[in-house]
PDB file of C-alpha atoms and ligand atoms in Angstrom:
ATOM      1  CA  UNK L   1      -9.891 -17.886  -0.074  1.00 60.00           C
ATOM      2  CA  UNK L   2      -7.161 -15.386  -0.004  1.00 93.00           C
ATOM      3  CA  UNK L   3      -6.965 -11.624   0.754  1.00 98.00           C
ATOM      4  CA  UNK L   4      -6.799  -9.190  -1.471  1.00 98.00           C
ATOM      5  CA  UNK L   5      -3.486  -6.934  -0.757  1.00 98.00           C
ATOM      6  CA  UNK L   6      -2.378  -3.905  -2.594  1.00 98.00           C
ATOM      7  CA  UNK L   7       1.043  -3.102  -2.559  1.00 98.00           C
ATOM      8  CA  UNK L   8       2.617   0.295  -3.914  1.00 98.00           C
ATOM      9  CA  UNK L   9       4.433   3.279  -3.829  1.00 97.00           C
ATOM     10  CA  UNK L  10       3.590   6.068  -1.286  1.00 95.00           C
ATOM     11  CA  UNK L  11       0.555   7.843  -2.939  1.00 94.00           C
ATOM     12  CA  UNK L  12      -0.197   5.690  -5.876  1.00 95.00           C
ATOM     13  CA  UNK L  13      -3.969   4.921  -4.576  1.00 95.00           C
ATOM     14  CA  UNK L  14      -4.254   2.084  -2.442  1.00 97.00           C
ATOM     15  CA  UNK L  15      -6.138   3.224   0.494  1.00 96.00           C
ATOM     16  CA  UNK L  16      -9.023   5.369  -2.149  1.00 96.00           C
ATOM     17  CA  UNK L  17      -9.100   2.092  -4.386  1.00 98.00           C
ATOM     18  CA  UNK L  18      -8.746  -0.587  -1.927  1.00 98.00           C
ATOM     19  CA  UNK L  19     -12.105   1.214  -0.090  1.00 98.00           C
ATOM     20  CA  UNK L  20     -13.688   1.159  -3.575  1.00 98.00           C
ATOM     21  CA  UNK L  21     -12.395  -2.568  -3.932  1.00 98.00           C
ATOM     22  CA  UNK L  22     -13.583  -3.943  -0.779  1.00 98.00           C
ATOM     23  CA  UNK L  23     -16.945  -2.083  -1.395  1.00 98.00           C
ATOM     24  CA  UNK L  24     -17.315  -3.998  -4.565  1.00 98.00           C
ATOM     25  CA  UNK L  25     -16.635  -7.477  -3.506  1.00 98.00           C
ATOM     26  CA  UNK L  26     -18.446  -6.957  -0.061  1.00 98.00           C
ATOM     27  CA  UNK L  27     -15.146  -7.692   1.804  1.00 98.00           C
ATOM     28  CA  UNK L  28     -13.624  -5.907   4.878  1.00 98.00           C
ATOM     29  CA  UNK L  29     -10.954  -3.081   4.101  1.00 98.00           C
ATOM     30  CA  UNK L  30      -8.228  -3.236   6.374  1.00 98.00           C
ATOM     31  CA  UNK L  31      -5.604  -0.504   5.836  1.00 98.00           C
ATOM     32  CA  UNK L  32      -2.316  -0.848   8.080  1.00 98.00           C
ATOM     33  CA  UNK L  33      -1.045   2.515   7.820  1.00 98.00           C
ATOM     34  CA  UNK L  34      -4.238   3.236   9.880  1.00 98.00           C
ATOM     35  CA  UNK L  35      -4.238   0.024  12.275  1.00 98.00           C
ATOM     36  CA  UNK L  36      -0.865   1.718  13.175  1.00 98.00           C
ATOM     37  CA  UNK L  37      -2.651   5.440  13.403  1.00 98.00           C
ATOM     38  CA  UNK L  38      -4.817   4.054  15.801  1.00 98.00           C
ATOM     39  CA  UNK L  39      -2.594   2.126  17.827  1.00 98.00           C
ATOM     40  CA  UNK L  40       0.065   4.479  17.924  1.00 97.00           C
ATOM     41  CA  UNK L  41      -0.841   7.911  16.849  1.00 97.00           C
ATOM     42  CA  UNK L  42       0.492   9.611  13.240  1.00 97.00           C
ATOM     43  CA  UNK L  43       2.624   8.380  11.180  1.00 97.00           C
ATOM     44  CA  UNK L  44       5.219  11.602  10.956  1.00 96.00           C
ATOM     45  CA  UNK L  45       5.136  11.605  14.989  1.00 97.00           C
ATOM     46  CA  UNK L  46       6.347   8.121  15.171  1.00 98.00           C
ATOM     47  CA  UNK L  47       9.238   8.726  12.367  1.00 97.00           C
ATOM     48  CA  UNK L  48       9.791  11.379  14.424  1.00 96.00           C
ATOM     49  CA  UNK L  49      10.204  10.325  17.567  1.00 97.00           C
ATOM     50  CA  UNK L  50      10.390   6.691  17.425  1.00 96.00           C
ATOM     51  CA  UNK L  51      12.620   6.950  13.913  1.00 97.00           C
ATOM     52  CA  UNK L  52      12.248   4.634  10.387  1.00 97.00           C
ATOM     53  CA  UNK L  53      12.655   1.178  12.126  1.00 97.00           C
ATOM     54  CA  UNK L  54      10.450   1.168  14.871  1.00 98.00           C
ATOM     55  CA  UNK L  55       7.819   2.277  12.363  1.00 98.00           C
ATOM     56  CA  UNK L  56       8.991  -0.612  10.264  1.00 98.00           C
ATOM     57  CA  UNK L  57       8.058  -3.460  13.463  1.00 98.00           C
ATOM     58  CA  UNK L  58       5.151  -1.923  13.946  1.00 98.00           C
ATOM     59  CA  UNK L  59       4.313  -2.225  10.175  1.00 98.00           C
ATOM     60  CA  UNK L  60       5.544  -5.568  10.306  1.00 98.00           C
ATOM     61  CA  UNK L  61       3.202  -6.818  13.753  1.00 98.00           C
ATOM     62  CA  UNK L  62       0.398  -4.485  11.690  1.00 98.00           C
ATOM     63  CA  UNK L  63       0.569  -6.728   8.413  1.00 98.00           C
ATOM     64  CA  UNK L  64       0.691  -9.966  10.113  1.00 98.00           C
ATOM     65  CA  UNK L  65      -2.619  -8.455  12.253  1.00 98.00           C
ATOM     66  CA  UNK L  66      -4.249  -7.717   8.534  1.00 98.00           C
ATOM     67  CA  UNK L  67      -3.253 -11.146   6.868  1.00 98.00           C
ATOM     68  CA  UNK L  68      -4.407 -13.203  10.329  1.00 97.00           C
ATOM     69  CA  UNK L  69      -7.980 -11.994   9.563  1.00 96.00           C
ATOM     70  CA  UNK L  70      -9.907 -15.290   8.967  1.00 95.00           C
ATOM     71  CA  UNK L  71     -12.235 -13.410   6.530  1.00 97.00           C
ATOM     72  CA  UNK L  72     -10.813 -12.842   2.884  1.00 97.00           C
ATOM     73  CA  UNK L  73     -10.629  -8.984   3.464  1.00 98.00           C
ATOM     74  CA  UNK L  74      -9.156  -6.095   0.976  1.00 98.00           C
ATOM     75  CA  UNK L  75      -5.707  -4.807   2.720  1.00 98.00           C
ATOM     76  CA  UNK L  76      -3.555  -2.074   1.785  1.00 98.00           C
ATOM     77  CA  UNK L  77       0.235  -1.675   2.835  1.00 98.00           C
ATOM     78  CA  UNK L  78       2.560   1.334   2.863  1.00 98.00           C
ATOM     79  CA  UNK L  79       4.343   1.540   0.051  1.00 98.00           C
ATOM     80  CA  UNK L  80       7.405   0.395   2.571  1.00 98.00           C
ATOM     81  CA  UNK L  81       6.045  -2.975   3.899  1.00 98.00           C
ATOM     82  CA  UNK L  82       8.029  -4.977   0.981  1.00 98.00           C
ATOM     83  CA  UNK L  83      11.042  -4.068   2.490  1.00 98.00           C
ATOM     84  CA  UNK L  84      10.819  -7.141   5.320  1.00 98.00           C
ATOM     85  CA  UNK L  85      11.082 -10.333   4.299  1.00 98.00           C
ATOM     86  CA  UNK L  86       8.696 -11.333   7.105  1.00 98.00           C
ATOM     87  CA  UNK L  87       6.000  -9.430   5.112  1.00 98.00           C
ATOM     88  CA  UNK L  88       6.811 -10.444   1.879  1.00 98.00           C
ATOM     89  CA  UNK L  89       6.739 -14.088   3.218  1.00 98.00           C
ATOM     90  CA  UNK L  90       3.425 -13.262   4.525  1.00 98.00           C
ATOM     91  CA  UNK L  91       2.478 -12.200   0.656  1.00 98.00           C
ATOM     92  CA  UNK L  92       3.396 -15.445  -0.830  1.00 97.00           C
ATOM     93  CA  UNK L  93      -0.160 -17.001  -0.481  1.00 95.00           C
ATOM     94  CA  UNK L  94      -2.475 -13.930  -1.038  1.00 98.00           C
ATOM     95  CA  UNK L  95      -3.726 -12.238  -4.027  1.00 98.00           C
ATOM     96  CA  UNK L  96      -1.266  -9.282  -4.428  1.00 98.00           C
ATOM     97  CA  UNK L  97      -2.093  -6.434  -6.587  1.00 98.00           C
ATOM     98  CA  UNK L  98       0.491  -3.758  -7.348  1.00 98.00           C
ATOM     99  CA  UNK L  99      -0.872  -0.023  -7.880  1.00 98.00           C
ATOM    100  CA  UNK L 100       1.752   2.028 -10.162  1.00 97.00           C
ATOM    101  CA  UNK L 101       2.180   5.969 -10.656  1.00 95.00           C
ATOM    102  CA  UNK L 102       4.518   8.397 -11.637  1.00 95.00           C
ATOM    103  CA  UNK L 103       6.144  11.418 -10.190  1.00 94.00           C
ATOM    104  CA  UNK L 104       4.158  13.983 -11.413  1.00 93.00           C
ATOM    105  CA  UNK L 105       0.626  12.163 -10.730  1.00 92.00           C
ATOM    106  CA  UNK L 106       1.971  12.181  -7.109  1.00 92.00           C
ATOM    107  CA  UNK L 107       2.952  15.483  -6.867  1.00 91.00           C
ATOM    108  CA  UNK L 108      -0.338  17.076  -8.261  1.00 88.00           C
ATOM    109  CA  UNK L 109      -2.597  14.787  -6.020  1.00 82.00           C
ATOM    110  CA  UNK L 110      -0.459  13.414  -2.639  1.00 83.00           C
ATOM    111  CA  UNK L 111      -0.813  14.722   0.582  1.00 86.00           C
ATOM    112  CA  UNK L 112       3.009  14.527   0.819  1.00 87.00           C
ATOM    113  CA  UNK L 113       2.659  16.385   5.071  1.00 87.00           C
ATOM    114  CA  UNK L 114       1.906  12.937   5.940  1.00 92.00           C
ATOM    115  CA  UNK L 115       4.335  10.946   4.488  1.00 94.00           C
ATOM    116  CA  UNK L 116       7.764  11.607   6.263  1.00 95.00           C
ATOM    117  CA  UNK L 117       9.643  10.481   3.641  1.00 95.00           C
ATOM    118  CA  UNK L 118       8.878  12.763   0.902  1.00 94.00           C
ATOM    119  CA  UNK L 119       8.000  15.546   3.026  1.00 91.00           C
ATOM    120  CA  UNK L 120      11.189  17.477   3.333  1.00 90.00           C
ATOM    121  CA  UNK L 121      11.999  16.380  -0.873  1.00 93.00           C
ATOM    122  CA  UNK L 122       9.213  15.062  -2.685  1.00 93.00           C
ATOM    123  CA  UNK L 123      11.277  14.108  -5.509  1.00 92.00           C
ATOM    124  CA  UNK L 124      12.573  11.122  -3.461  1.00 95.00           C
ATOM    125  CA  UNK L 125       9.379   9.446  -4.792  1.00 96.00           C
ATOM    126  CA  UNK L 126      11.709   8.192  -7.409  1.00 95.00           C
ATOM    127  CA  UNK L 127      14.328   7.313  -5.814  1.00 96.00           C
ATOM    128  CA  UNK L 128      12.722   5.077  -3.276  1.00 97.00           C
ATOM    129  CA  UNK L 129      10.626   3.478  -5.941  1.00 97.00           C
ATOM    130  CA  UNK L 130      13.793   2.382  -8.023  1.00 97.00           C
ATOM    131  CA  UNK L 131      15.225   0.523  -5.212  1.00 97.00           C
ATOM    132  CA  UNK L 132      12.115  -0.986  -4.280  1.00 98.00           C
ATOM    133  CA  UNK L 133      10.407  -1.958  -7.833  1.00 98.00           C
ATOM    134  CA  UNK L 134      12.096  -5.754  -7.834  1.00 98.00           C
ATOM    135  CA  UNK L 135      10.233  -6.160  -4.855  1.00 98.00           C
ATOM    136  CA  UNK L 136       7.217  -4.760  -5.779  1.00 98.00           C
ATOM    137  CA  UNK L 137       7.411  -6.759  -8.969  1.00 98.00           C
ATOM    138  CA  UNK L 138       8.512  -9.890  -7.309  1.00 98.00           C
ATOM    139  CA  UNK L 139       5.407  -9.630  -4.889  1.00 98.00           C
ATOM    140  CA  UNK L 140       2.791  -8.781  -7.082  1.00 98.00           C
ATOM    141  CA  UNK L 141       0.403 -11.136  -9.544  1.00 98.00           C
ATOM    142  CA  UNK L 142      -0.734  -7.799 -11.391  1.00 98.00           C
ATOM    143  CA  UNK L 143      -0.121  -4.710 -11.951  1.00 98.00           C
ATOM    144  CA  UNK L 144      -2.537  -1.332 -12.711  1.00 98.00           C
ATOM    145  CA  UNK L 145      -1.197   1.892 -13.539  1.00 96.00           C
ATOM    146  CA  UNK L 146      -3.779   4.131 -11.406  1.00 95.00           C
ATOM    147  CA  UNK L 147      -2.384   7.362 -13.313  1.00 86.00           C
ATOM    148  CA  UNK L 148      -5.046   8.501 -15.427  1.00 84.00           C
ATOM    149  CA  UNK L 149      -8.705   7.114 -13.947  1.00 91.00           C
ATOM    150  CA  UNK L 150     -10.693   7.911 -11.226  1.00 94.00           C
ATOM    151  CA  UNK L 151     -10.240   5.296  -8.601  1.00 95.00           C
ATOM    152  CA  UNK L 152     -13.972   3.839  -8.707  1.00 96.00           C
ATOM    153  CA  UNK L 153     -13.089   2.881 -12.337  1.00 97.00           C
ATOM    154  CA  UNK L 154      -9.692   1.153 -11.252  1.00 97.00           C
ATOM    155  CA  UNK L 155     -11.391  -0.142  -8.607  1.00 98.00           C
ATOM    156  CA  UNK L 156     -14.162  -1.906 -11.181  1.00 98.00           C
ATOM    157  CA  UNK L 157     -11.405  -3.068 -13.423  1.00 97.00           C
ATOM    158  CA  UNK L 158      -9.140  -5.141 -10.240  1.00 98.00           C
ATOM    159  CA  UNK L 159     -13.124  -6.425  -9.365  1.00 98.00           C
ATOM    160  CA  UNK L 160     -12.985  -7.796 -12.688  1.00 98.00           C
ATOM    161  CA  UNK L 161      -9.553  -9.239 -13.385  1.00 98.00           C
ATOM    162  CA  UNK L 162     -10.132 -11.362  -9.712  1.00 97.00           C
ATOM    163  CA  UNK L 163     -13.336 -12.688 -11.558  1.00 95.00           C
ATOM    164  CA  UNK L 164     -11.422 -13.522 -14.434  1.00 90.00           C
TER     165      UNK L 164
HETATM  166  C1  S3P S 201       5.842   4.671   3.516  1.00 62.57           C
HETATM  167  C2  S3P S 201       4.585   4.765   2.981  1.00 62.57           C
HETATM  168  C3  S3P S 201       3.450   5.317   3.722  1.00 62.57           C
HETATM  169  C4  S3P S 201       3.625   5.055   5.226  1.00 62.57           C
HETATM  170  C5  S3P S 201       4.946   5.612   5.670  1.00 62.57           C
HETATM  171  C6  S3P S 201       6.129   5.012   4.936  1.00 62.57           C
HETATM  172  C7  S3P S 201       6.944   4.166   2.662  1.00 62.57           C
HETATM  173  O1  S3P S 201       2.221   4.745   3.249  1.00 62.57           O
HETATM  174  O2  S3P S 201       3.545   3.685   5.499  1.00 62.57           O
HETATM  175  O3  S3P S 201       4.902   7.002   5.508  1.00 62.57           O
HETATM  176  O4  S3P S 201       8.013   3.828   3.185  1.00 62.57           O
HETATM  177  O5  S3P S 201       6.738   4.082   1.420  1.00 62.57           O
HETATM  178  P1  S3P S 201       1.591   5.100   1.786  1.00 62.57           P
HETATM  179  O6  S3P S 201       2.208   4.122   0.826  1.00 62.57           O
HETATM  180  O7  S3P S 201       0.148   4.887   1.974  1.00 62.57           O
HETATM  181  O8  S3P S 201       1.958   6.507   1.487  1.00 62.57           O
END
């Protein structure tokens, strides 16, 4: 059986639902923004320090680490893993669910301190989405809009479109 991955933009949910998610269907949750965390310390300080692509291989060596687990798990990517075709590749055989939002849901409910990218302009949220969404869409077998409902509810509806 495959995993199930959610893919997004930064702050759309996936780390609150994908918990929810895994809880339901008595699966692991694997996160790889925090396998990286843990390996390597915050996000920001390795932007900062290390800059945008060495971030990116260690996303890349963190996803392949998530989708190697033998058990079907729950994993959620930064909204930035898409970018590699290595990871994409990876996506080909899983379940992949892709968690929308909107500007304005992000803005009233993201921690945007942690996210480098939208830190210093927060409206780049929309920017960074546009050029991403044909991979998003390419990548993903569904899509939710997590905009409006709490994120046990979302995380209830995904349960039941897998048992579909
Ligand atoms: C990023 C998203 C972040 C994190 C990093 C870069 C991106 O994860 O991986 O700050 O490029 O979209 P979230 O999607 O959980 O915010």
């Amino acid at each position: 059986m495959e995993h199930v991955v959610l893919i997004g933009p930064m702050a759309s949910g996936k780390s609150s639902i994908g918990k929810h998610l895994a809880e339901i269907l008595g699966r692991e949750y694997i996160d790889t923004d925090a396998l990286i965390v843990a390996e390597h310390g915050p996000i920001t300080q390795i932007f900062d320090q290390m800059g945008e692509s060495t971030f990116r291989q260690l996303e890349e060596s963190a996803v392949a680490e998530a989708i190697g687990e033998t058990r079907p798990a729950v994993i959620s990517l930064g909204g930035g893993a898409v970018i590699s075709p290595r990871n994409r590749e990876l996506l080909e055989d899983q379940t992949v669910i892709l968690l929308m939002t909107d500007l304005e849901t992000v803005l009233a409910r993201a921690n945007l301190d942690k996210r480098p990218l939208l830190r210093d302009d927060p409206e780049a949220w929309n920017r960074i989405l546009e050029e991403r969404m044909p991979l998003y869409e390419a990548a993903a077998d569904v899509t939710f809009d997590t905009g409006k409902l709490p994120r046990e509810v979302l995380a209830r509806r995904i349960a039941d479109w897998l048992r579909r």
